[in-house]
Amino acid sequence: LCLPAWADRATDEPITPISPAQVSNPELVELGKQLYFDPRLSRSGFISCNSCHNLSMGGTDNLPTSIGDHWQQGPINSPTVLNASMNLAQFWDGRAADLKAQAGGPIENPKEMASNHTLAVEVLRSIPEYRASFKARFGNEAITIDQVTTAIAAFEETLVTPNARFDQWLKGDDDALTEQEQSGYALFKEIGCTACHYGPAIGGKSFQKMGLIEAYQTNNPAQGRAGVTGKDADRFMFKVPTLRNIALTYPYFHDGAYWNLSEAVDVMARLQLGRQLNDDENARIVAFLKTLTGQQPDFKLPILPPSTPETPRPEPFPEN
Amino acid sequence: LCLPAWADRATDEPITPISPAQVSNPELVELGKQLYFDPRLSRSGFISCNSCHNLSMGGTDNLPTSIGDHWQQGPINSPTVLNASMNLAQFWDGRAADLKAQAGGPIENPKEMASNHTLAVEVLRSIPEYRASFKARFGNEAITIDQVTTAIAAFEETLVTPNARFDQWLKGDDDALTEQEQSGYALFKEIGCTACHYGPAIGGKSFQKMGLIEAYQTNNPAQGRAGVTGKDADRFMFKVPTLRNIALTYPYFHDGAYWNLSEAVDVMARLQLGRQLNDDENARIVAFLKTLTGQQPDFKLPILPPSTPETPRPEPFPEN
Ligand code: HEC
Ligand code: HEC
Ligand code: HEC
Ligand code: HEC
Ligand SMILES: [Ca+2]
Ligand SMILES: [Ca+2]
Ligand SMILES: [Ca+2]
Ligand SMILES: [Mg+2]
């Protein structure tokens, strides 16, 4: 037997390391990646999933609210797609059960990609290389929106970010974190952040009230989970966001109102825990949070197959 | 000596093969690649060079005219950046001498990225990883717009597309082209397309009148080279576009009015050469043109360094 000298901490901790993606169907993932980057799923021909969940930028757009079709302002901050497969449900209010259920939404949302499923599928069907890929993956050339969302979800399942410094430490490498970072993690547990932010994604596992102890001030009209359940008790319940890659996913909160991680941490301590952090405590927690940046997407820029004369044309502007 | 059995055709032909990029400074190219993909060079934080010259789509946006800041409609079709280093000058009217001179333009164009050079440089200076990269490349941390455009141009120099089937044939591999494709090339030379479309990029080497024999009908107000020289004789003189990767760079012509390559070829034959092609002739030339798709960009999606609290914030929407 050949074991490392250090012990694996992971089993004792409320946070567990992220495992690399297990890819069982790489060709399906490859197809999903093309679709994720393909702006022809939007009516304008300009907006892809990657426009708002930019994989060069932590799987977000780093804007308070997104820019959609015709530069419409989105209603809420775009969450990261990184590690989203670990969420108990998708969207801030959890209204989609999983990644596959989610992926059909933006394509036909008039404020996002502004297409519809019939049109999106018609575009793909007009492109021989896509027909061949769908046939190879699904056994027929039909191309359905169900197949499209299956492929996109398969790609998104691979968007995990293992091997953060924090995970190296969790796995027993004492030198992977500084003293300050370790004491930040200790404080994060001690004061109760882990009541909501736990599991491999350090969030994503429950809905919780934003403003538990003290109300959150915002102009954003989102009501959270109440919009799904219709229950008054669910007002302002949001899915607890992952803290993985939190240094990359600014601005923070569902309204994207906070750009500074240090300020976001102060807001959380005050509103969720009734606690005023001093500067040292704040710095320690921020130092810990910055160790949560894992391996970012590591793949070739996908090359998209060209349209044909049969492809429905994009409509970027009203007809002249 | 060990030579292939076939002879190199290249020296006798008006078109020469594209050579792979010679990269003398890979780190500078890497920095340029990040900048090319970085939407923080735009005021909104949403638009990068890659938005309009999408390297997944032949280095274009595949739209008649581009979508710029706040969804403004651009004035002219976005040309491919692939093989643009071979052009005698940049832009349809050649108003920029080279790639470096070109790259500063879109950043401060209010209809494109809508930033300015001071702001763009301020954004980059606020990001430690960029400061370190510029210091390593240029010997100081100052970060100037001159350094920014030098890096972007160095990246663009690598965007050549060697090894098209046509180039394999040029280099002597007789089986690389079908009979139809070879006869299409013969016809392309015979009727005089190579008077304007020649050299390694099959274009890009001269300005020529669009509508030499018969006028081109368009609603697009662009006047071409006359806008640069002020000479009436230069009205409707445009830089001859490259035909490399022409199957990917639809829609065609400076107004992006033609989606179908076959129709674009008919227009050219008629307007530039006074010649009506029959169906067979048209099909042969189109078949030849489709052999010009070369190796597309082949690199990892770049990961961008995160902003900091000092980074000027993007302005995607007017202040509320
Ligand atoms: C115009 C911007 C925009 C586009 C385009 C877009 N999204 Fe989103 N996405 C958002 C916003 C905003 C939300 C949050 C909406 C909400 O929670 O109500 C979201 C939520 C998500 C979520 C849920 C993440 C979580 O933690 O809850 C996933 C997954 C996702 N999008 C994937 C995609 C995919 C796949 C596509 C393309 C098919 C796509 N998005 C296109 C803006 C966009
Ligand atoms: C009672 C539950 C709860 C506790 C305790 C809690 N959080 Fe949160 N956290 C949430 C919820 C819910 C959100 C999303 C709120 C929103 O966006 O409206 C959130 C959001 C965040 C965000 C922003 C994430 C993003 O991507 O926008 C950070 C950072 C954060 N929490 C850190 C902490 C820290 C540090 C602590 C402890 C000091 C903490 N949280 C304690 C529930 C909690
Ligand atoms: C909003 C759309 C848009 C953005 C953003 C944009 N471009 Fe362009 N680009 C165009 C259009 C349109 C033209 C043609 C303009 C003309 O010829 O008058 C062009 C021309 C060019 C050319 C000349 C190609 C040729 O053959 O003449 C190059 C090179 C180029 N752009 C590179 C870039 C770089 C580098 C960036 C980012 C710094 C960038 N572009 C950003 C739309 C855009
Ligand atoms: C007298 C010069 C000249 C001749 C001869 C000529 N071309 Fe062109 N070609 C041009 C110019 C100039 C343009 C750009 C016109 C514009 O966009 O307004 C162009 C554009 C094109 C385009 C569209 C490129 C793009 O990316 O938009 C194609 C395709 C093309 N030519 C093919 C041909 C073929 C095939 C022939 C022969 C049948 C031919 N050309 C003959 C000068 C010429
Ligand atoms: Ca210790
Ligand atoms: Ca965010
Ligand atoms: Ca074009
Ligand atoms: Mg497009």
mmCIF file of C-alpha atoms in Angstrom, chain A residues 55-296:
data_model
loop_
_atom_site.group_PDB
_atom_site.id
_atom_site.type_symbol
_atom_site.label_atom_id
_atom_site.label_comp_id
_atom_site.label_asym_id
_atom_site.label_seq_id
_atom_site.Cartn_x
_atom_site.Cartn_y
_atom_site.Cartn_z
ATOM 1 C CA LEU A 55 -16.698 30.465 -19.362
ATOM 2 C CA SER A 56 -13.732 32.812 -19.671
ATOM 3 C CA MET A 57 -15.153 34.727 -16.691
ATOM 4 C CA GLY A 58 -16.236 32.215 -14.064
ATOM 5 C CA GLY A 59 -19.389 31.229 -15.959
ATOM 6 C CA THR A 60 -21.041 34.624 -15.455
ATOM 7 C CA ASP A 61 -21.260 37.966 -17.286
ATOM 8 C CA ASN A 62 -19.937 39.965 -14.333
ATOM 9 C CA LEU A 63 -22.800 42.426 -14.736
ATOM 10 C CA PRO A 64 -25.455 43.280 -12.102
ATOM 11 C CA THR A 65 -28.188 42.086 -14.461
ATOM 12 C CA SER A 66 -27.736 40.583 -17.909
ATOM 13 C CA ILE A 67 -27.993 42.076 -21.380
ATOM 14 C CA GLY A 68 -30.499 40.121 -23.451
ATOM 15 C CA ASP A 69 -32.013 40.317 -26.942
ATOM 16 C CA HIS A 70 -32.033 43.918 -28.251
ATOM 17 C CA TRP A 71 -30.075 44.972 -25.154
ATOM 18 C CA GLN A 72 -33.010 44.365 -22.848
ATOM 19 C CA GLN A 73 -32.102 44.552 -19.187
ATOM 20 C CA GLY A 74 -32.454 41.241 -17.364
ATOM 21 C CA PRO A 75 -34.379 40.954 -14.102
ATOM 22 C CA ILE A 76 -31.754 39.332 -11.894
ATOM 23 C CA ASN A 77 -28.062 38.543 -11.604
ATOM 24 C CA SER A 78 -26.811 35.736 -13.852
ATOM 25 C CA PRO A 79 -25.583 32.884 -11.616
ATOM 26 C CA THR A 80 -22.538 30.852 -12.556
ATOM 27 C CA VAL A 81 -22.989 27.630 -14.504
ATOM 28 C CA LEU A 82 -19.812 26.282 -12.883
ATOM 29 C CA ASN A 83 -20.756 23.446 -10.516
ATOM 30 C CA ALA A 84 -24.440 24.189 -11.167
ATOM 31 C CA SER A 85 -25.021 20.437 -11.582
ATOM 32 C CA MET A 86 -24.721 20.172 -7.790
ATOM 33 C CA ASN A 87 -27.668 22.494 -7.118
ATOM 34 C CA LEU A 88 -30.833 21.031 -5.627
ATOM 35 C CA ALA A 89 -32.691 22.930 -8.364
ATOM 36 C CA GLN A 90 -31.909 25.633 -10.946
ATOM 37 C CA PHE A 91 -32.546 29.428 -10.874
ATOM 38 C CA TRP A 92 -32.514 31.688 -7.827
ATOM 39 C CA ASP A 93 -36.038 30.526 -6.989
ATOM 40 C CA GLY A 94 -35.467 26.879 -7.967
ATOM 41 C CA ARG A 95 -38.211 26.866 -10.587
ATOM 42 C CA ALA A 96 -36.334 24.406 -12.846
ATOM 43 C CA ALA A 97 -35.719 20.915 -11.492
ATOM 44 C CA ASP A 98 -32.379 20.339 -13.175
ATOM 45 C CA LEU A 99 -29.998 21.487 -15.900
ATOM 46 C CA LYS A 100 -31.965 19.819 -18.685
ATOM 47 C CA ALA A 101 -35.211 21.419 -17.543
ATOM 48 C CA GLN A 102 -33.433 24.758 -17.292
ATOM 49 C CA ALA A 103 -31.755 24.822 -20.695
ATOM 50 C CA GLY A 104 -34.908 25.185 -22.778
ATOM 51 C CA GLY A 105 -35.897 28.368 -20.927
ATOM 52 C CA PRO A 106 -33.431 31.015 -22.135
ATOM 53 C CA ILE A 107 -33.794 29.991 -25.797
ATOM 54 C CA GLU A 108 -37.439 31.020 -25.842
ATOM 55 C CA ASN A 109 -37.292 33.789 -23.228
ATOM 56 C CA PRO A 110 -38.089 37.014 -25.159
ATOM 57 C CA LYS A 111 -35.756 38.974 -22.851
ATOM 58 C CA GLU A 112 -32.860 36.557 -23.297
ATOM 59 C CA MET A 113 -32.357 34.679 -26.587
ATOM 60 C CA ALA A 114 -35.838 35.523 -27.950
ATOM 61 C CA SER A 115 -36.098 32.502 -30.202
ATOM 62 C CA ASN A 116 -38.519 29.600 -29.782
ATOM 63 C CA HIS A 117 -37.998 25.873 -29.743
ATOM 64 C CA THR A 118 -39.454 25.328 -33.227
ATOM 65 C CA LEU A 119 -37.168 27.922 -34.760
ATOM 66 C CA ALA A 120 -34.083 26.818 -32.828
ATOM 67 C CA VAL A 121 -34.566 23.221 -33.942
ATOM 68 C CA GLU A 122 -35.229 24.341 -37.522
ATOM 69 C CA VAL A 123 -31.907 26.189 -37.524
ATOM 70 C CA LEU A 124 -30.028 23.112 -36.313
ATOM 71 C CA ARG A 125 -31.803 20.817 -38.774
ATOM 72 C CA SER A 126 -30.669 22.985 -41.686
ATOM 73 C CA ILE A 127 -26.991 22.345 -40.872
ATOM 74 C CA PRO A 128 -25.621 18.999 -42.118
ATOM 75 C CA GLU A 129 -22.866 18.695 -39.500
ATOM 76 C CA TYR A 130 -25.409 19.149 -36.703
ATOM 77 C CA ARG A 131 -27.730 16.603 -38.338
ATOM 78 C CA ALA A 132 -24.869 14.107 -38.417
ATOM 79 C CA SER A 133 -23.916 14.789 -34.788
ATOM 80 C CA PHE A 134 -27.472 14.406 -33.510
ATOM 81 C CA LYS A 135 -27.880 11.251 -35.530
ATOM 82 C CA ALA A 136 -24.672 9.795 -34.109
ATOM 83 C CA ARG A 137 -25.659 10.739 -30.543
ATOM 84 C CA PHE A 138 -29.382 9.964 -30.566
ATOM 85 C CA GLY A 139 -29.791 7.435 -33.354
ATOM 86 C CA ASN A 140 -31.937 9.664 -35.570
ATOM 87 C CA GLU A 141 -31.695 12.910 -37.499
ATOM 88 C CA ALA A 142 -34.954 14.329 -36.176
ATOM 89 C CA ILE A 143 -33.365 16.825 -33.757
ATOM 90 C CA THR A 144 -35.799 17.687 -30.977
ATOM 91 C CA ILE A 145 -35.554 20.326 -28.281
ATOM 92 C CA ASP A 146 -35.352 17.450 -25.824
ATOM 93 C CA GLN A 147 -32.160 16.289 -27.533
ATOM 94 C CA VAL A 148 -30.818 19.848 -27.587
ATOM 95 C CA THR A 149 -31.306 20.333 -23.842
ATOM 96 C CA THR A 150 -29.940 16.837 -23.126
ATOM 97 C CA ALA A 151 -26.730 17.710 -24.958
ATOM 98 C CA ILE A 152 -26.368 21.135 -23.325
ATOM 99 C CA ALA A 153 -26.959 19.617 -19.876
ATOM 100 C CA ALA A 154 -24.366 16.892 -20.571
ATOM 101 C CA PHE A 155 -21.847 19.626 -21.345
ATOM 102 C CA GLU A 156 -22.814 21.614 -18.240
ATOM 103 C CA GLU A 157 -22.315 18.488 -16.087
ATOM 104 C CA THR A 158 -18.628 18.677 -17.016
ATOM 105 C CA LEU A 159 -18.328 22.283 -15.785
ATOM 106 C CA VAL A 160 -17.035 21.413 -12.338
ATOM 107 C CA THR A 161 -13.988 23.121 -10.858
ATOM 108 C CA PRO A 162 -11.903 20.644 -8.871
ATOM 109 C CA ASN A 163 -8.547 21.141 -7.221
ATOM 110 C CA ALA A 164 -9.047 24.525 -5.576
ATOM 111 C CA ARG A 165 -6.361 25.216 -2.989
ATOM 112 C CA PHE A 166 -9.025 24.654 -0.371
ATOM 113 C CA ASP A 167 -9.700 21.166 -1.760
ATOM 114 C CA GLN A 168 -6.008 20.359 -1.696
ATOM 115 C CA TRP A 169 -6.008 21.312 1.965
ATOM 116 C CA LEU A 170 -9.189 19.311 2.605
ATOM 117 C CA LYS A 171 -7.455 16.302 1.112
ATOM 118 C CA GLY A 172 -4.697 16.674 3.660
ATOM 119 C CA ASP A 173 -2.087 19.048 2.199
ATOM 120 C CA ASP A 174 -1.445 21.369 5.180
ATOM 121 C CA ASP A 175 0.680 23.750 3.142
ATOM 122 C CA ALA A 176 -2.058 24.435 0.599
ATOM 123 C CA LEU A 177 -3.573 27.158 2.825
ATOM 124 C CA THR A 178 -1.903 29.933 4.805
ATOM 125 C CA GLU A 179 -2.592 30.366 8.511
ATOM 126 C CA GLN A 180 -4.895 33.274 7.731
ATOM 127 C CA GLU A 181 -6.896 31.244 5.206
ATOM 128 C CA GLN A 182 -7.226 28.334 7.630
ATOM 129 C CA SER A 183 -8.357 30.595 10.454
ATOM 130 C CA GLY A 184 -10.832 32.193 8.033
ATOM 131 C CA TYR A 185 -12.332 28.791 7.381
ATOM 132 C CA ALA A 186 -12.476 28.083 11.109
ATOM 133 C CA LEU A 187 -14.344 31.351 11.657
ATOM 134 C CA PHE A 188 -16.666 30.633 8.695
ATOM 135 C CA LYS A 189 -17.745 27.453 10.479
ATOM 136 C CA GLU A 190 -17.714 28.889 13.990
ATOM 137 C CA ILE A 191 -20.070 31.794 13.338
ATOM 138 C CA GLY A 192 -22.488 29.663 11.327
ATOM 139 C CA CYS A 193 -21.964 30.432 7.632
ATOM 140 C CA THR A 194 -21.921 26.662 7.063
ATOM 141 C CA ALA A 195 -25.530 26.421 8.242
ATOM 142 C CA CYS A 196 -26.400 27.535 4.701
ATOM 143 C CA HIS A 197 -23.159 27.233 2.722
ATOM 144 C CA TYR A 198 -22.150 23.568 2.907
ATOM 145 C CA GLY A 199 -21.584 20.542 0.690
ATOM 146 C CA PRO A 200 -19.151 20.286 -2.216
ATOM 147 C CA ALA A 201 -20.452 23.482 -3.836
ATOM 148 C CA ILE A 202 -20.577 25.345 -0.483
ATOM 149 C CA GLY A 203 -24.176 26.237 -1.226
ATOM 150 C CA GLY A 204 -26.806 25.152 -3.711
ATOM 151 C CA LYS A 205 -28.379 22.669 -1.295
ATOM 152 C CA SER A 206 -31.267 24.673 0.239
ATOM 153 C CA PHE A 207 -33.457 27.743 -0.047
ATOM 154 C CA GLN A 208 -32.935 30.308 2.671
ATOM 155 C CA LYS A 209 -34.347 33.676 3.498
ATOM 156 C CA MET A 210 -32.247 36.609 2.335
ATOM 157 C CA GLY A 211 -32.368 38.979 5.307
ATOM 158 C CA LEU A 212 -33.047 36.478 8.085
ATOM 159 C CA ILE A 213 -32.147 38.750 10.994
ATOM 160 C CA GLU A 214 -32.245 42.127 9.266
ATOM 161 C CA ALA A 215 -34.051 42.949 5.993
ATOM 162 C CA TYR A 216 -32.081 43.289 2.754
ATOM 163 C CA GLN A 217 -32.558 46.646 1.042
ATOM 164 C CA THR A 218 -32.935 46.388 -2.727
ATOM 165 C CA ASN A 219 -34.795 47.911 -5.653
ATOM 166 C CA ASN A 220 -34.969 44.510 -7.336
ATOM 167 C CA PRO A 221 -38.572 43.244 -7.340
ATOM 168 C CA ALA A 222 -37.678 39.515 -7.203
ATOM 169 C CA GLN A 223 -39.650 37.691 -4.543
ATOM 170 C CA GLY A 224 -37.688 34.443 -4.611
ATOM 171 C CA ARG A 225 -39.233 31.067 -3.887
ATOM 172 C CA ALA A 226 -42.715 32.564 -3.218
ATOM 173 C CA GLY A 227 -43.042 33.060 -6.967
ATOM 174 C CA VAL A 228 -42.884 29.289 -7.361
ATOM 175 C CA THR A 229 -44.792 28.022 -4.320
ATOM 176 C CA GLY A 230 -47.249 30.893 -3.941
ATOM 177 C CA LYS A 231 -46.639 30.789 -0.186
ATOM 178 C CA ASP A 232 -46.110 34.000 1.681
ATOM 179 C CA ALA A 233 -43.595 32.260 3.956
ATOM 180 C CA ASP A 234 -41.370 31.755 0.920
ATOM 181 C CA ARG A 235 -41.059 35.468 0.170
ATOM 182 C CA PHE A 236 -37.379 36.348 -0.168
ATOM 183 C CA MET A 237 -36.284 32.729 0.046
ATOM 184 C CA PHE A 238 -33.509 32.259 -2.511
ATOM 185 C CA LYS A 239 -31.430 29.253 -3.379
ATOM 186 C CA VAL A 240 -28.204 29.607 -1.408
ATOM 187 C CA PRO A 241 -25.581 30.318 -4.088
ATOM 188 C CA THR A 242 -22.400 28.291 -4.397
ATOM 189 C CA LEU A 243 -19.313 29.978 -2.974
ATOM 190 C CA ARG A 244 -17.051 28.025 -5.318
ATOM 191 C CA ASN A 245 -15.143 30.492 -7.552
ATOM 192 C CA ILE A 246 -16.702 33.353 -5.618
ATOM 193 C CA ALA A 247 -13.703 35.584 -6.459
ATOM 194 C CA LEU A 248 -14.802 35.348 -10.117
ATOM 195 C CA THR A 249 -18.585 35.703 -9.864
ATOM 196 C CA TYR A 250 -18.970 39.338 -8.814
ATOM 197 C CA PRO A 251 -21.165 41.304 -8.517
ATOM 198 C CA TYR A 252 -22.901 39.556 -5.624
ATOM 199 C CA PHE A 253 -26.440 38.722 -4.487
ATOM 200 C CA HIS A 254 -29.502 38.200 -6.643
ATOM 201 C CA ASP A 255 -29.584 41.891 -7.547
ATOM 202 C CA GLY A 256 -25.836 42.087 -8.245
ATOM 203 C CA ALA A 257 -25.638 45.124 -5.987
ATOM 204 C CA TYR A 258 -22.309 44.348 -4.289
ATOM 205 C CA TRP A 259 -19.060 44.335 -6.262
ATOM 206 C CA ASN A 260 -16.739 43.904 -3.334
ATOM 207 C CA LEU A 261 -16.479 40.458 -1.750
ATOM 208 C CA SER A 262 -15.469 42.004 1.566
ATOM 209 C CA GLU A 263 -18.687 44.023 1.643
ATOM 210 C CA ALA A 264 -20.783 41.007 0.655
ATOM 211 C CA VAL A 265 -19.306 39.080 3.576
ATOM 212 C CA ASP A 266 -20.178 41.911 5.973
ATOM 213 C CA VAL A 267 -23.753 41.980 4.636
ATOM 214 C CA MET A 268 -24.111 38.215 5.138
ATOM 215 C CA ALA A 269 -22.738 38.284 8.697
ATOM 216 C CA ARG A 270 -25.036 41.156 9.635
ATOM 217 C CA LEU A 271 -28.257 40.134 7.840
ATOM 218 C CA GLN A 272 -28.076 36.352 8.223
ATOM 219 C CA LEU A 273 -26.269 36.030 11.537
ATOM 220 C CA GLY A 274 -26.790 39.337 13.314
ATOM 221 C CA ARG A 275 -23.066 39.726 13.632
ATOM 222 C CA GLN A 276 -20.759 42.659 13.005
ATOM 223 C CA LEU A 277 -17.383 41.382 11.828
ATOM 224 C CA ASN A 278 -14.271 43.372 12.716
ATOM 225 C CA ASP A 279 -11.721 44.084 9.991
ATOM 226 C CA ASP A 280 -9.523 41.144 10.894
ATOM 227 C CA GLU A 281 -12.421 38.690 10.929
ATOM 228 C CA ASN A 282 -13.658 39.989 7.598
ATOM 229 C CA ALA A 283 -10.179 39.734 6.059
ATOM 230 C CA ARG A 284 -9.784 36.165 7.289
ATOM 231 C CA ILE A 285 -13.097 35.024 5.783
ATOM 232 C CA VAL A 286 -12.365 36.784 2.493
ATOM 233 C CA ALA A 287 -8.932 35.152 2.405
ATOM 234 C CA PHE A 288 -10.598 31.756 2.901
ATOM 235 C CA LEU A 289 -13.214 32.428 0.194
ATOM 236 C CA LYS A 290 -10.471 33.271 -2.297
ATOM 237 C CA THR A 291 -9.041 29.751 -1.883
ATOM 238 C CA LEU A 292 -12.240 28.376 -3.455
ATOM 239 C CA THR A 293 -11.255 29.200 -7.041
ATOM 240 C CA GLY A 294 -10.842 25.831 -8.739
ATOM 241 C CA GLN A 295 -9.675 24.633 -12.124
ATOM 242 C CA GLN A 296 -11.475 26.651 -14.776
#
